[in-house]
Structures are given as structure tokens and as C-alpha cells.
Coordinates of C-alpha atoms in Angstrom, one line a residue:
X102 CA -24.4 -17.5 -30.4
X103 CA -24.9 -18.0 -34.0
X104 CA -21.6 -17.9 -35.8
X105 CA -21.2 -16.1 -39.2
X106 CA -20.9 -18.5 -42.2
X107 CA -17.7 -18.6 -44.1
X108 CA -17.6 -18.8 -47.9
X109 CA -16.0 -21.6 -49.4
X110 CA -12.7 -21.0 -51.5
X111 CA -13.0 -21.2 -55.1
X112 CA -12.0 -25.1 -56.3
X113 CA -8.9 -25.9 -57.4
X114 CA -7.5 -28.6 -59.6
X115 CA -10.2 -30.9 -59.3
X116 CA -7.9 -33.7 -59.9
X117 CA -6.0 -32.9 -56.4
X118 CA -9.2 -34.2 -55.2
X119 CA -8.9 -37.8 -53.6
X120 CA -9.9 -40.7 -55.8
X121 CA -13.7 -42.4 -54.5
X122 CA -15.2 -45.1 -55.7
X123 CA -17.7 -44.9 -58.0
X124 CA -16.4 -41.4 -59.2
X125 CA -15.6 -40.6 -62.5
X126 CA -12.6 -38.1 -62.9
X127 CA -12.3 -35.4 -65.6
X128 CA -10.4 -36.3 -68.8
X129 CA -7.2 -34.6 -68.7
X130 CA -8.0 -32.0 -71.3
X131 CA -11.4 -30.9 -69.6
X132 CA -8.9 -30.6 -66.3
X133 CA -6.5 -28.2 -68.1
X134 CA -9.7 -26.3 -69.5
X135 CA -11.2 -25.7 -66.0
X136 CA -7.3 -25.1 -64.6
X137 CA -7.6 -22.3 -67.5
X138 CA -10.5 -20.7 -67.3
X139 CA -9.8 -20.1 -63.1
X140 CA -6.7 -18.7 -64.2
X141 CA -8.0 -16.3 -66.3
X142 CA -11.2 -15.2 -63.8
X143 CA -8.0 -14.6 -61.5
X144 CA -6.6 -12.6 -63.7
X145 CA -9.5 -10.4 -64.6
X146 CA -9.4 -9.6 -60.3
X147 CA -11.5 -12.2 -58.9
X148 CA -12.1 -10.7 -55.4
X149 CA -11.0 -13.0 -52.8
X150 CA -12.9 -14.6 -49.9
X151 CA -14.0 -12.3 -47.1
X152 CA -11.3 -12.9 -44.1
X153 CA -12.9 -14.6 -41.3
X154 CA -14.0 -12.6 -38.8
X155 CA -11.3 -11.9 -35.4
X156 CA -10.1 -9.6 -33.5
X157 CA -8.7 -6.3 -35.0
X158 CA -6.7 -3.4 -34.1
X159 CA -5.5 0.2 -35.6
X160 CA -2.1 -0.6 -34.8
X161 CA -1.1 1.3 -31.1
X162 CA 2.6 0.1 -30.4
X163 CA 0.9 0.0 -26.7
X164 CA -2.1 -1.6 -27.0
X165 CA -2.3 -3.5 -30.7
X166 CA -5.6 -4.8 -30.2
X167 CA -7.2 -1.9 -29.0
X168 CA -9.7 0.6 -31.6
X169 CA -10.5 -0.4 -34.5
X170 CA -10.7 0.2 -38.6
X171 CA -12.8 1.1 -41.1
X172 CA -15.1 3.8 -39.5
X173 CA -15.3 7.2 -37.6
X174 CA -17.2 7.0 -34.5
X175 CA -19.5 10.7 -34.6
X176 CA -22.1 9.6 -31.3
X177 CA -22.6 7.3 -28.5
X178 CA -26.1 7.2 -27.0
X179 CA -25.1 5.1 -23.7
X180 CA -28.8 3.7 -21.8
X181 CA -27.7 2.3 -18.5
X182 CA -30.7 0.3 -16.6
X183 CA -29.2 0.6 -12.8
X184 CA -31.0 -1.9 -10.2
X185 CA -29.7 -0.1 -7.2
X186 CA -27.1 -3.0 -6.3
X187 CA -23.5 -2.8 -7.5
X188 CA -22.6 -6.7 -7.4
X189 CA -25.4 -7.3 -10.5
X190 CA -25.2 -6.7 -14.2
X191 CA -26.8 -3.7 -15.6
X192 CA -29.1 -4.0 -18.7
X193 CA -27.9 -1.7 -21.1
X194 CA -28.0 -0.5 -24.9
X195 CA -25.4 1.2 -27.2
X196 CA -26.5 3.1 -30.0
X197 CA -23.0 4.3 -32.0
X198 CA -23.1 6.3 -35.2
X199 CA -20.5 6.2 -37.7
X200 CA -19.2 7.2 -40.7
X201 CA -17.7 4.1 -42.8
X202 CA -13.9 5.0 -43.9
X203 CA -13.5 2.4 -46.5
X204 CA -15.2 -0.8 -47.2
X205 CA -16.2 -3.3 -44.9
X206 CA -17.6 -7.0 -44.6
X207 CA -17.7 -6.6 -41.0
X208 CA -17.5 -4.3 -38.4
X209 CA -15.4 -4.7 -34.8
X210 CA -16.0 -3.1 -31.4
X211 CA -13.7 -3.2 -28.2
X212 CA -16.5 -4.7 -25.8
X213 CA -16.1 -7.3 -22.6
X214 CA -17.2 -8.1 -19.5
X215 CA -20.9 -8.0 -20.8
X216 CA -23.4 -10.2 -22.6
X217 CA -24.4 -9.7 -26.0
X218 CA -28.5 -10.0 -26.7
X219 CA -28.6 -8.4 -30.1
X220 CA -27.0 -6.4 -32.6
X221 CA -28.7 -4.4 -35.5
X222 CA -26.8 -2.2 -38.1
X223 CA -29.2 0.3 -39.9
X224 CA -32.5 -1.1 -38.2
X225 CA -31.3 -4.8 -39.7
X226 CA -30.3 -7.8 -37.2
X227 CA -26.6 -8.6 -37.6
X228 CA -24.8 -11.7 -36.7
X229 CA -22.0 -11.6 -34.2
X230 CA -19.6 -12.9 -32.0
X231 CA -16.7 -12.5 -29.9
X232 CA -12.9 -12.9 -30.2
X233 CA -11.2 -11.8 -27.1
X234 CA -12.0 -8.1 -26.6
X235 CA -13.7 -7.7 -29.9
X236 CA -17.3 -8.0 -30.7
X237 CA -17.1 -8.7 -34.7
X238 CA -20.4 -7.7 -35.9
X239 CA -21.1 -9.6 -39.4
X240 CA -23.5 -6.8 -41.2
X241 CA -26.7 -8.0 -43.6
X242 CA -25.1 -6.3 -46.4
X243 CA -21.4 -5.3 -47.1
X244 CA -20.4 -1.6 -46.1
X245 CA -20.0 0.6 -49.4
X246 CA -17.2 3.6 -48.0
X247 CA -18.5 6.6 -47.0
X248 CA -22.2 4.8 -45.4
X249 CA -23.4 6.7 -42.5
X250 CA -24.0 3.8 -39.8
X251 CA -26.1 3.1 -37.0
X252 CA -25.4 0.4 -34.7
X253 CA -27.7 -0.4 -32.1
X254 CA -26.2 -3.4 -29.1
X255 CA -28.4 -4.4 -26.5
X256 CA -26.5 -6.1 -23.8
X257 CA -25.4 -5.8 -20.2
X258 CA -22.4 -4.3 -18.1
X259 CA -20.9 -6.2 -15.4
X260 CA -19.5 -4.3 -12.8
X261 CA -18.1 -7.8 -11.3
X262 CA -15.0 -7.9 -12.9
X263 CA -11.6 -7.7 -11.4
X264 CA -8.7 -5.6 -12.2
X265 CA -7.7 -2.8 -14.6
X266 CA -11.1 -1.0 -13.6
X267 CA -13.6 -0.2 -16.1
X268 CA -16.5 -0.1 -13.6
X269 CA -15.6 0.7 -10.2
X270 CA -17.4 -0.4 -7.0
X271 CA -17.9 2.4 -4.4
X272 CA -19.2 2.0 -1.0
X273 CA -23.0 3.2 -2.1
X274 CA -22.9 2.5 -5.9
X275 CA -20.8 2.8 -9.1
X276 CA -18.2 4.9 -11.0
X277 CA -15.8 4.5 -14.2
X278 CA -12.5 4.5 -14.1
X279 CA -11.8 3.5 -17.7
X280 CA -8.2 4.9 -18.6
X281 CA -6.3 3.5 -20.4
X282 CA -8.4 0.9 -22.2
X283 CA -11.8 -0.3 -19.6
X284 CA -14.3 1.5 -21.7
X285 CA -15.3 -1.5 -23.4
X286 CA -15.6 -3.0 -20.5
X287 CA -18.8 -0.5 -19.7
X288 CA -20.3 -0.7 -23.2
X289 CA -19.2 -1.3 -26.5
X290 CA -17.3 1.3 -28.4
X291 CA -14.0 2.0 -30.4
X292 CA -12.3 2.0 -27.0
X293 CA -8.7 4.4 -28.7
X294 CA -8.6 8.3 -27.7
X295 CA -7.6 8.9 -31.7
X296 CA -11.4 8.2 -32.1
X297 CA -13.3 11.1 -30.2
X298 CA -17.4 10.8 -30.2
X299 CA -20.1 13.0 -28.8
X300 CA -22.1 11.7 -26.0
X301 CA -25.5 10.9 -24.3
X302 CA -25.8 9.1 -21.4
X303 CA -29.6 8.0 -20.4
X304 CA -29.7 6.3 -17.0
X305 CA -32.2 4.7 -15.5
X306 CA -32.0 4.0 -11.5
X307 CA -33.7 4.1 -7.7
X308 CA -35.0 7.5 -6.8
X309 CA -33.4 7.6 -4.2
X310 CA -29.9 7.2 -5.8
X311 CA -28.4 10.3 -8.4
X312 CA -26.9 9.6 -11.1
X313 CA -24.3 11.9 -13.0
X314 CA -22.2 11.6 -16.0
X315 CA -20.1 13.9 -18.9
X316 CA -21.6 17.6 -19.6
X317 CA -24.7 18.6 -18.8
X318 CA -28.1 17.5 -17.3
X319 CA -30.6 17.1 -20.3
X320 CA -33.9 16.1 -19.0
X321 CA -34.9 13.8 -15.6
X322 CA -38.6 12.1 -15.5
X323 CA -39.7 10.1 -13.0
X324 CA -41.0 6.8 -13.6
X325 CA -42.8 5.3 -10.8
X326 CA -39.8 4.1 -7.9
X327 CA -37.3 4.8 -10.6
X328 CA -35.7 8.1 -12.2
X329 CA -34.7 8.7 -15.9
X330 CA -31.6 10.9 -15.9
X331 CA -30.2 12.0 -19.3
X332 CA -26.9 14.1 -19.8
X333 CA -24.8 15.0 -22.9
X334 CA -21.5 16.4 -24.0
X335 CA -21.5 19.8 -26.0
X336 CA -17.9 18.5 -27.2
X337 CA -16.6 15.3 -28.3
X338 CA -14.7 13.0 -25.7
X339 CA -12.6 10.3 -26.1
X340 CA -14.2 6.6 -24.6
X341 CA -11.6 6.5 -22.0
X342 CA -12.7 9.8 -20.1
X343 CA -16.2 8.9 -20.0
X344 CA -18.0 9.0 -16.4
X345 CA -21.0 8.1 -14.5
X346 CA -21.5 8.2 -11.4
X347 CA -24.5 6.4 -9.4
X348 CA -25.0 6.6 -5.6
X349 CA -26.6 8.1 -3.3
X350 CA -24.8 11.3 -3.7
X351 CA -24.9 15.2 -3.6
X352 CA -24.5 17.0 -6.3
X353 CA -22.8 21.1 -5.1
X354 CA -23.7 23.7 -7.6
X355 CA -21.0 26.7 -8.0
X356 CA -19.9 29.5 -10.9
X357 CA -16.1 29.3 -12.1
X358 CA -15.0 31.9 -14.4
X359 CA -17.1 33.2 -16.6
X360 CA -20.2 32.0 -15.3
X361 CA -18.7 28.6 -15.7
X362 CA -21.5 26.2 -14.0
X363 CA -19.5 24.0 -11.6
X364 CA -21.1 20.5 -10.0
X365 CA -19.5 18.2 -7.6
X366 CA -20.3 15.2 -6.5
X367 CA -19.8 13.7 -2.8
X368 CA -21.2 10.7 -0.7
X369 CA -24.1 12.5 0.7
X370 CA -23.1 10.9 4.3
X371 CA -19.9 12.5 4.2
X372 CA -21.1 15.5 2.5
X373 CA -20.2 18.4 5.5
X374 CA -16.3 16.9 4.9
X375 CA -16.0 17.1 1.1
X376 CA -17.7 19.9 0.6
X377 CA -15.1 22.4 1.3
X378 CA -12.5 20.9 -0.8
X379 CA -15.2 21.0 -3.6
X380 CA -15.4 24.4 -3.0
X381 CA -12.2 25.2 -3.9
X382 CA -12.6 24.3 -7.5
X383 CA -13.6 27.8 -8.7
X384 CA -10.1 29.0 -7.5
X385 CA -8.2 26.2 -9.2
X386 CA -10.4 26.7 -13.0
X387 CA -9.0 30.7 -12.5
X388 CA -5.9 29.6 -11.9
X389 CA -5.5 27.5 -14.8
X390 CA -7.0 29.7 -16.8
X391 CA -4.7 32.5 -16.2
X392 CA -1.7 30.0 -17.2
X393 CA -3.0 28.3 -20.6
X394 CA -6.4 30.0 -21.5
X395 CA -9.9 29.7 -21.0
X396 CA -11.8 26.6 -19.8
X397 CA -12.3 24.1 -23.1
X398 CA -15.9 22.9 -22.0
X399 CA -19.3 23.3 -20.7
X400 CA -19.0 22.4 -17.2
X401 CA -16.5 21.0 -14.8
X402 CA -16.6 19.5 -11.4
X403 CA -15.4 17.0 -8.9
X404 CA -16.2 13.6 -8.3
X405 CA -15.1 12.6 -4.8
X406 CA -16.1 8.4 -4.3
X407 CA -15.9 6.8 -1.4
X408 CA -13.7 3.9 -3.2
X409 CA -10.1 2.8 -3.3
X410 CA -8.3 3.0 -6.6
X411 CA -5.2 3.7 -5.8
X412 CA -5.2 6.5 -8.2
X413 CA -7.3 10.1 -9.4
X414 CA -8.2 10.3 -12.8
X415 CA -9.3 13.3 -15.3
X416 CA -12.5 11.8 -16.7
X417 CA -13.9 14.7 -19.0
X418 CA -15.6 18.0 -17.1
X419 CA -15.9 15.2 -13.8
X420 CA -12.2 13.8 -12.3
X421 CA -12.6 11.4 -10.0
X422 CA -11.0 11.3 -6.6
X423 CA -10.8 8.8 -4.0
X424 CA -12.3 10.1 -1.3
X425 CA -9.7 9.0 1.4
X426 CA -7.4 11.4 0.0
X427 CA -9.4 14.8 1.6
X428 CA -10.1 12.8 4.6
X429 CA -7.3 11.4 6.1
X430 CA -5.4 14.3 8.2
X431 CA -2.0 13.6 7.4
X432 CA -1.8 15.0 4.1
X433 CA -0.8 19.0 3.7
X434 CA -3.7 21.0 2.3
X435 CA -1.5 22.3 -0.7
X436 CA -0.4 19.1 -1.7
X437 CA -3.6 17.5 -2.0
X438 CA -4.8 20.6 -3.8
X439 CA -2.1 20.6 -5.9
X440 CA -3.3 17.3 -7.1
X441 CA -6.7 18.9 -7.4
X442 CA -5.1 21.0 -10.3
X443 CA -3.3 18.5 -11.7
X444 CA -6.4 16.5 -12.9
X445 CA -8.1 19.9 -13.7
X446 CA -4.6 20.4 -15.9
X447 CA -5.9 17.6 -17.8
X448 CA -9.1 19.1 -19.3
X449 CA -6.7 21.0 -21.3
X450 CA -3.9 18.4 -22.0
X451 CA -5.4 15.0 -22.5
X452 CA -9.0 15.4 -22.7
X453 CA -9.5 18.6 -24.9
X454 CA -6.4 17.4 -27.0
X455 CA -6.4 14.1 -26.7
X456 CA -3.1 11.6 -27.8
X457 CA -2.9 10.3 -31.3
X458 CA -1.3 7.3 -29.6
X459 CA -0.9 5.9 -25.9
X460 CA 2.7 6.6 -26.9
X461 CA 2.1 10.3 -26.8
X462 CA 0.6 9.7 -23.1
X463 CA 3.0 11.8 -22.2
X464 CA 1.6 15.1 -23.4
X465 CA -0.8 14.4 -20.9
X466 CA 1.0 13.6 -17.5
X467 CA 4.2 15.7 -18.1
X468 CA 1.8 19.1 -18.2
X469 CA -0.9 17.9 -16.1
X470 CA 2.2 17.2 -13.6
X471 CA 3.8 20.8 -14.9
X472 CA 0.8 22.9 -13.5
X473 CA 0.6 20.7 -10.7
X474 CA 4.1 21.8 -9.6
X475 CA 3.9 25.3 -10.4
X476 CA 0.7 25.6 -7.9
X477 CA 2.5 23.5 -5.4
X478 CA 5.5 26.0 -5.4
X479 CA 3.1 28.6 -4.9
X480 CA 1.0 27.4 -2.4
X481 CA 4.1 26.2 -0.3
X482 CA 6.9 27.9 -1.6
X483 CA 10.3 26.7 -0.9
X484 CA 8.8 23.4 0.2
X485 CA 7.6 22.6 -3.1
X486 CA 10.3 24.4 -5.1
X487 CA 10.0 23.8 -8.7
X488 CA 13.9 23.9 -9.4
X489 CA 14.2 21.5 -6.2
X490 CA 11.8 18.8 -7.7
X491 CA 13.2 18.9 -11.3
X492 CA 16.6 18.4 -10.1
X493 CA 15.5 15.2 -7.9
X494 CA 13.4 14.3 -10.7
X495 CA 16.8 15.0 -13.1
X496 CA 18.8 12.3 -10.6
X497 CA 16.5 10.1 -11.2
X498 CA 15.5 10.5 -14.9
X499 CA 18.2 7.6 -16.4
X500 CA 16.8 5.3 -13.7
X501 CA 13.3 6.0 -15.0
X502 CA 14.0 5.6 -18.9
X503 CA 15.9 2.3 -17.9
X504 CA 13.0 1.0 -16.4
X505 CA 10.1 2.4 -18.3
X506 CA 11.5 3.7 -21.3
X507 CA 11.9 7.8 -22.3
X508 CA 8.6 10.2 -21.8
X509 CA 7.9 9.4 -25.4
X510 CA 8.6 5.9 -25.8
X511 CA 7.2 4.2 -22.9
X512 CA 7.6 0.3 -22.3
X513 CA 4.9 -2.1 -22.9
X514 CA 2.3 -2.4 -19.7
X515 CA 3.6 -5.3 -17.1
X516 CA 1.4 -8.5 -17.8
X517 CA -2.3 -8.3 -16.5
X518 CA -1.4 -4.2 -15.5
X519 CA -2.7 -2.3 -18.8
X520 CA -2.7 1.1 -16.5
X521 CA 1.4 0.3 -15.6
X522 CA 2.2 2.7 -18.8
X523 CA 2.2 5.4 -16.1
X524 CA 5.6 5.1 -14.7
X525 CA 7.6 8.2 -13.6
X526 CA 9.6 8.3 -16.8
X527 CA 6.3 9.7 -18.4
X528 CA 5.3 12.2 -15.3
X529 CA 7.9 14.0 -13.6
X530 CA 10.6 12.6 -16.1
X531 CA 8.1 14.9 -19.1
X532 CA 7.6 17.7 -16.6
X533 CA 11.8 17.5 -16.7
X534 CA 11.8 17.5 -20.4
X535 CA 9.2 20.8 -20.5
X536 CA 11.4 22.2 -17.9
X537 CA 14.6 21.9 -20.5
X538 CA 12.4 23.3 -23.0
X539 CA 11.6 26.2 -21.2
X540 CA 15.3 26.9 -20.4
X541 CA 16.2 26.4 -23.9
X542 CA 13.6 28.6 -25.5
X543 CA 12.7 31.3 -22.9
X544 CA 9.6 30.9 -19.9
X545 CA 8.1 34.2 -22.8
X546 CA 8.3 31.5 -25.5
X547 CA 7.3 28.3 -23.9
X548 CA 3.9 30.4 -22.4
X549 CA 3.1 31.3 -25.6
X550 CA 3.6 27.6 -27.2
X551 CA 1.1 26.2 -24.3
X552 CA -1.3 28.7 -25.1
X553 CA -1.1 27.9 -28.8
X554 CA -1.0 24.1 -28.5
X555 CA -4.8 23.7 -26.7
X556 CA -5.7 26.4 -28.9
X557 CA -5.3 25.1 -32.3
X558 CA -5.6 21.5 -31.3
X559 CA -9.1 21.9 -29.0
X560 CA -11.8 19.4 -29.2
X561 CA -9.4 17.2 -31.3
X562 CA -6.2 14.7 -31.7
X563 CA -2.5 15.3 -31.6
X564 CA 0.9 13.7 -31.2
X565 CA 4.8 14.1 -30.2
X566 CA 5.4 15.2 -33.7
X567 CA 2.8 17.9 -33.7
X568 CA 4.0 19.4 -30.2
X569 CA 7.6 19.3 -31.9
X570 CA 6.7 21.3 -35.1
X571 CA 4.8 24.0 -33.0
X572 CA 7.8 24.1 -30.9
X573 CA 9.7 24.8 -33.4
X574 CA 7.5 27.1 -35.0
X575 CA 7.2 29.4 -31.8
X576 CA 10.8 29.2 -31.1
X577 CA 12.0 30.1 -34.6
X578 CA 14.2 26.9 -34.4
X579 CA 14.6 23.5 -35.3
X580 CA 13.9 21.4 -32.2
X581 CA 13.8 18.2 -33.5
X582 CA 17.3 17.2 -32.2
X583 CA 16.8 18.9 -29.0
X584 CA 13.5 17.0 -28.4
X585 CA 15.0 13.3 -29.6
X586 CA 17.2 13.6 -26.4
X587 CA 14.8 14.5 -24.4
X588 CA 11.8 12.1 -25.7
X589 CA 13.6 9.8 -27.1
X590 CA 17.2 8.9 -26.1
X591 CA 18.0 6.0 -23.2
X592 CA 20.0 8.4 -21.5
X593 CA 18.6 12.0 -20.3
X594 CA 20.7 15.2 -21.9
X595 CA 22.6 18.0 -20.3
X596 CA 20.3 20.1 -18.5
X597 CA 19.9 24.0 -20.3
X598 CA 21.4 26.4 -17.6
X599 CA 22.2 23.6 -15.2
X600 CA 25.4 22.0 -16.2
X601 CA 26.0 20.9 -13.0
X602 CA 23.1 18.6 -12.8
X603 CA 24.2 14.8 -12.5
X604 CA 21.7 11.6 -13.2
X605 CA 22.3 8.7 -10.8
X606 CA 23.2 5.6 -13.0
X607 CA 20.9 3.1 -13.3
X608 CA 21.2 0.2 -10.7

């Protein structure tokens, strides 16, 4: 890997040089002339020496190496080359365009776990090379603010890696599981939800394998033993919800609400199980809907892989499900369904507004787990009680903040676990805080604020301060104290309506 040339820094007092012999030094008076005249080019704002290049970040108290400056991300056009075995790198290219945001000598992308062939920015080759997660991508020319880029990598993706996910392995293929910060280890990209792209995925595998990603189908050619698929999102996503599936797989067609073209995707060899549970996917979109609104995107589905992750996950218009959890008996139907919604939850609160920071990950969980408990208590009633839950959830709420911080100042990931943000502090312990919020203002009030808040913020980017000053707005009332308890403080407030409510102390 060739490594990009540093310039030298301009010379100083040549007679802090070290005496050789054989070399004549400069009279004193031609010293203090030089001494002078670099003095004065400094003054007339000399631009210093480029930095070298290195890793970069856009400052996420989470994750501080993670996105990047300098540039808007508008596109990803993501071509996967699949062999049809899961243990072996896939050949790949990433084409990203961008919009420069200020000047730049270089230009960083989160990308690991692959091999770098080539780089070219604006048809040009660019030199390149990694530090840690970065690829720092030395351009031919500098980058004037404002420059519309194209970046093209050709590289591969290595499914091979361990831990914190990225690809996942199934039992007949591949899937992504890239939350919080594993996109880069698919392709390269500016791997921070603040930074929402459209996308095309173009992938290339065995014909007798499927492959599905993100929004809709765009085109399929066949190409001798192998099958071109192409899909692309008709709104812009964030790199951590990105999906593709490949295996040989099923894909079951449906209508949700308002024509709303529904695909799932199961293991075709366990396809008479699944399917039913896919099924009831066009219930759980018109339930949502009549709670926060209509759908935010083109299509939505469920992805159901026979894998172990320990974990669903709310990758955009395709969640992904393990598929153990429809399979193994012992689970009550309206549980598992309820954490059918709870992913769905998240098209609107996470992947159609998307967090300005992995600090505001709690606008995500706490309603994702919201709706998840409301459709619990109605599917099972007294069993799932809503009241019942937040109370438990209340007992344990200083427990949670003591060990992973409040909803809206989580702790720092646990070494080698990046996905450990999601303690319970952020789920149940933020479905506690919009439960005192709907006691304080009214259930009227707090309906109308949901509504409002994946309203005005759809396809785009918003934090804690943003749900506070909407709050506030619909309430007619100041909130900001009432919400620094609730988000902020070590120890959880006095519950609206429920003074008798007690929190266990921390052990």
C-alpha cells in the first residue's frame, strides 16, 4: 500500500542545524535576514502543512471515532459479487456521492474487515491507507467546499469476522446486522445515523440463491449460472439499518394498508413454519398506523434467518429476526408478536427519524418498547398490563441508571461489546420516562406529540433536545426540568399520579 507523501515543514533557523564538515554556515546577518523574512511570510498567513493523514471522527460521546467530517453523504451504490459460500470474501465496489462541507486535503471513511484494491475520487486514482477503522483517502487535488464528489472503492467484504456483527453467517447464506457501528465492516461508508444516504444495492449471486435488500426490486438479469439483483430505497437510510439478505430463501408477497406491498423473507426449508407469523405483518402495520400515523416508506417486511444473534433488529422496511424465536414452542404467541411490533415501531422511531447522536438511542428503544407494551396489554390483557410493567420497570429504574447511566445519557459500551449501549436503562427505563410524560401532560396530549414528532422530523435527523422543545410546545409548558429528571438525573423522579411508587436502591 502506497503511503501518501508528507510535506516537509518550512526550515527554521538554519543555524540550529548541526555543524558538518566541510559546510559553510551563514554569516550572522544573512541568518537574521532569512529568520526575518519567515517571520514576515508567517505573518502575511502562510498556510500550514497539511496534517498527516489518521483516523477522524465527528465527535459521538459514544463512539468518537465513528462518521466523519467534511462532507454530506447523498448516495450509496453498494455492488456485492456473492460466490454462493459464506466463509469467503465477497468482491465488491462502493460508489458514494457527496457533497464537500468545507475544505479538504483528504477524505476518511469508516471501512474494515475488507481489502482495499483501489480508490478513485472524480474518475482520478487516489492514494490511500488505513488507520484503524478509517480508510483515509489522499485525493489528486485538494477539495474546494461545496465540490460535488464521487468516490468509487473497489474492495472486498469479509464475512469472517468475529464479534459485534456486521455480516452475519446464517445456516444457507448471509445477512447484516450492522447496528450500532458494523456497516463499515460490509463496505465503506460514513458509518454515523446523523449522515442518512439514499441507496442501491446491485448483487450478484448463484441462481439458485435470492438475494434481498432495502426498498424495492429494481431490475433482475440473469447472467449465465448467476443472477443480477438490483434494489433501491425511495428514502434515505442511515448505514446502520442497511440489509441484504442472501440464501436460498422465499420471498411472501402481501398488501398492508393502503396497498402497502409487503415481502418476507424465510429459509425456504422451513418456509410452511414461518410463513404464518409473516402473515401477520399486515395486522401489526394497521395497528401501528392507527397509533402514530401512516407507514413512512415504500415497503416493509420480515426477515426471519435461520441464525443466532441473540437479538432482532429494525433494519429499514426489512427487521431481522432469528428464526428460533417463532419456532421454539415455549414462547406465548402475543409475546413474540409483541416483539414483532416493536421492531415494526422502529420504522417510525429510529429509522424514519433517525438519532442525531448514539446518545439519543433512546428515542428509539423507549418508543419502539412503548408500542411494544401497549400491544402486549392488548393481546394479553392483565398478563401484560402496562401499569404492571412500568411499576416493575420503576423498582428497578435507579438500579438501571447506576449501572448504565439515565435513558439519555447512557455509559460507554463495555470493552470489545460496541452493541452493550442497549442496557435496560435505555428500553424499559425510556418507556418509564414516556409513561411519566403521559401522566404529566395528558394520554390527549402525549398522542398528539407522537403524531407530530415522525411527522415533522420524517426521512431525517433529530435529538433529546428536539423531542423536548416539541414537548413543550404541545403541552403549552416548559418541560425542560421535568425531562432533566427523567433523562438526565442519577436517580429516577417521583412518578406523576403514582406517589406511591418506590425504586429499589442500587446494590
Amino acid at each position: 500500500m502506497s503511503l501518501p507523501s508528507r510535506r516537509p515543514s518550512p526550515d527554521t533557523d538554519p543555524a540550529a542545524a548541526p555543524h558538518r564538515p566541510g559546510r559553510r554556515l551563514p554569516s550572522r546577518g544573512a541568518r537574521r535576514a532569512a529568520a526575518l523574512s519567515l517571520a514576515a511570510v508567517t505573518l502575511l498567513g502562510a498556510a500550514p502543512p497539511p496534517e498527516a493523514p489518521r483516523a477522524l471522527g465527528i465527535g459521538d460521546r459514544l463512539f468518537p471515532t465513528l462518521g466523519n467530517p467534511g462532507y454530506d453523504v447523498t448516495a450509496y451504490h453498494v455492488d456485492l459479487d456473492y460466490s454462493g459460500h459464506n466463509d469467503r470474501p465477497l468482491n465488491a465496489v462502493t460508489e458514494i456521492t457527496a457533497r464537500a462541507t468545507k475544505a479538504l486535503d483528504h477524505v476518511n471513511l469508516d471501512f474494515a474487515r475488507g481489502r482495499v484494491h483501489s480508490v478513485e475520487i472524480d474518475g482520478r486514482p487516489a492514494r490511500h491507507q488505513q488507520d484503524g477503522e478509517d480508510l483515509v483517502i489522499t485525493p489528486a487535488e485538494p477539495i474546494a467546499p461545496g465540490h460535488k464528489l464521487r468516490i468509487v472503492v473497489r474492495h472486498t467484504s469479509d464475512p469472517r469476522g468475529r464479534s459485534d456483527a456486521g455480516w452475519i453467517r446464517t445456516a444457507d447464506g448471509l445477512a447484516m446486522a450492522n447496528q450500532a457501528d458494523a456497516a463499515h465492516r460490509v463496505f465503506p461508508c460514513n458509518d454515523h445515523p446523523s449522515d442518512k444516504a439514499f441507496f442501491t444495492f446491485r448483487i450478484t449471486a448463484p441462481q439458485d440463491m435470492t438475494a434481498v435488500a432495502n426498498g424495492e426490486p429494481s431490475g433482475q438479469a440473469d447472467r449465465g449460472a448467476r443472477r443480477v439483483w438490483t434494489y433501491r430505497t425511495a428514502h434515505p437510510m442511515a448505514t446502520e439499518l442497511a440489509q441484504v439478505s442472501l440464501g436460498r430463501s422465499t420471498v411472501l408477497r402481501s398488501r398492508g394498508p393502503h396497498g402497502l406491498p409487503v415481502r418476507s423473507v424465510v429459509p425456504t426449508a422451513h418456509r410452511a413454519e414461518l410463513a404464518p407469523w409473516a402473515a401477520k405483518t399486515p395486522g401489526h402495520l394497521a395497528w401501528m398506523e392507527r397509533h402514530v400515523g401512516r407507514f413512512p416508506f415504500e415497503t416493509y417486511g420480515v426477515l426471519l434467518a435461520d441464525a443466532r444473534t441473540g437479538y432482532e433488529l429494525e433494519t429499514q422496511t426489512l427487521s431481522l429476526f432469528e428464526k428460533d424465536l417463532f419456532t421454539t414452542g415455549r414462547i406465548p404467541d402475543w409475546y413474540i408478536e409483541s416483539v414483532m411490533v416493536h421492531e415494526l415501531a422502529h420504522q417510525w422511531f429510529g429509522d424514519s427519524v433517525s438519532p442525531h447522536r448514539w446518545s439519543d438511542v433512546w428515542l428509539n428503544e423507549a418508543h419502539a418498547t412503548w408500542y411494544e407494551a401497549l400491544y402486549a396489554q392488548e393481546k394479553a390483557g392483565r398478563q401484560a398490563s402496562l401499569d404492571t410493567r412500568m411499576q416493575r420497570a420503576y423498582q428497578q429504574s435507579d438500579g438501571w441508571r447506576a449501572d448504565g447511566g439515565a435513558p439519555a445519557a447512557p455509559k460507554a459500551a463495555s470493552p470489545g461489546k460496541k452493541i452493550s449501549i442497549f442496557r435496560p436503562s435505555i428500553y424499559d427505563g425510556g418507556a418509564l420516562a414516556l409513561y411519566a410524560l403521559r401522566q404529566r401532560i395528558g394520554a390527549a396530549a402525549f398522542d398528539r406529540l407522537e403524531r407530530t414528532w415522525v411527522t415533522r422530523h420524517r426521512d431525517g435527523v433529530a435529538g433529546t433536545a428536539d423531542f423536548v422543545r416539541l414537548a413543550s410546545e404541545i403541552a403549552g409548558q416548559d418541560l425542560t426540568g421535568f425531562f432533566r429528571g427523567w433523562l438526565y438525573d442519577a436517580k429516577t423522579p417521583p412518578m406523576p399520579g403514582h406517589p406511591e411508587w418506590q425504586s429499589k436502591q442500587p446494590e
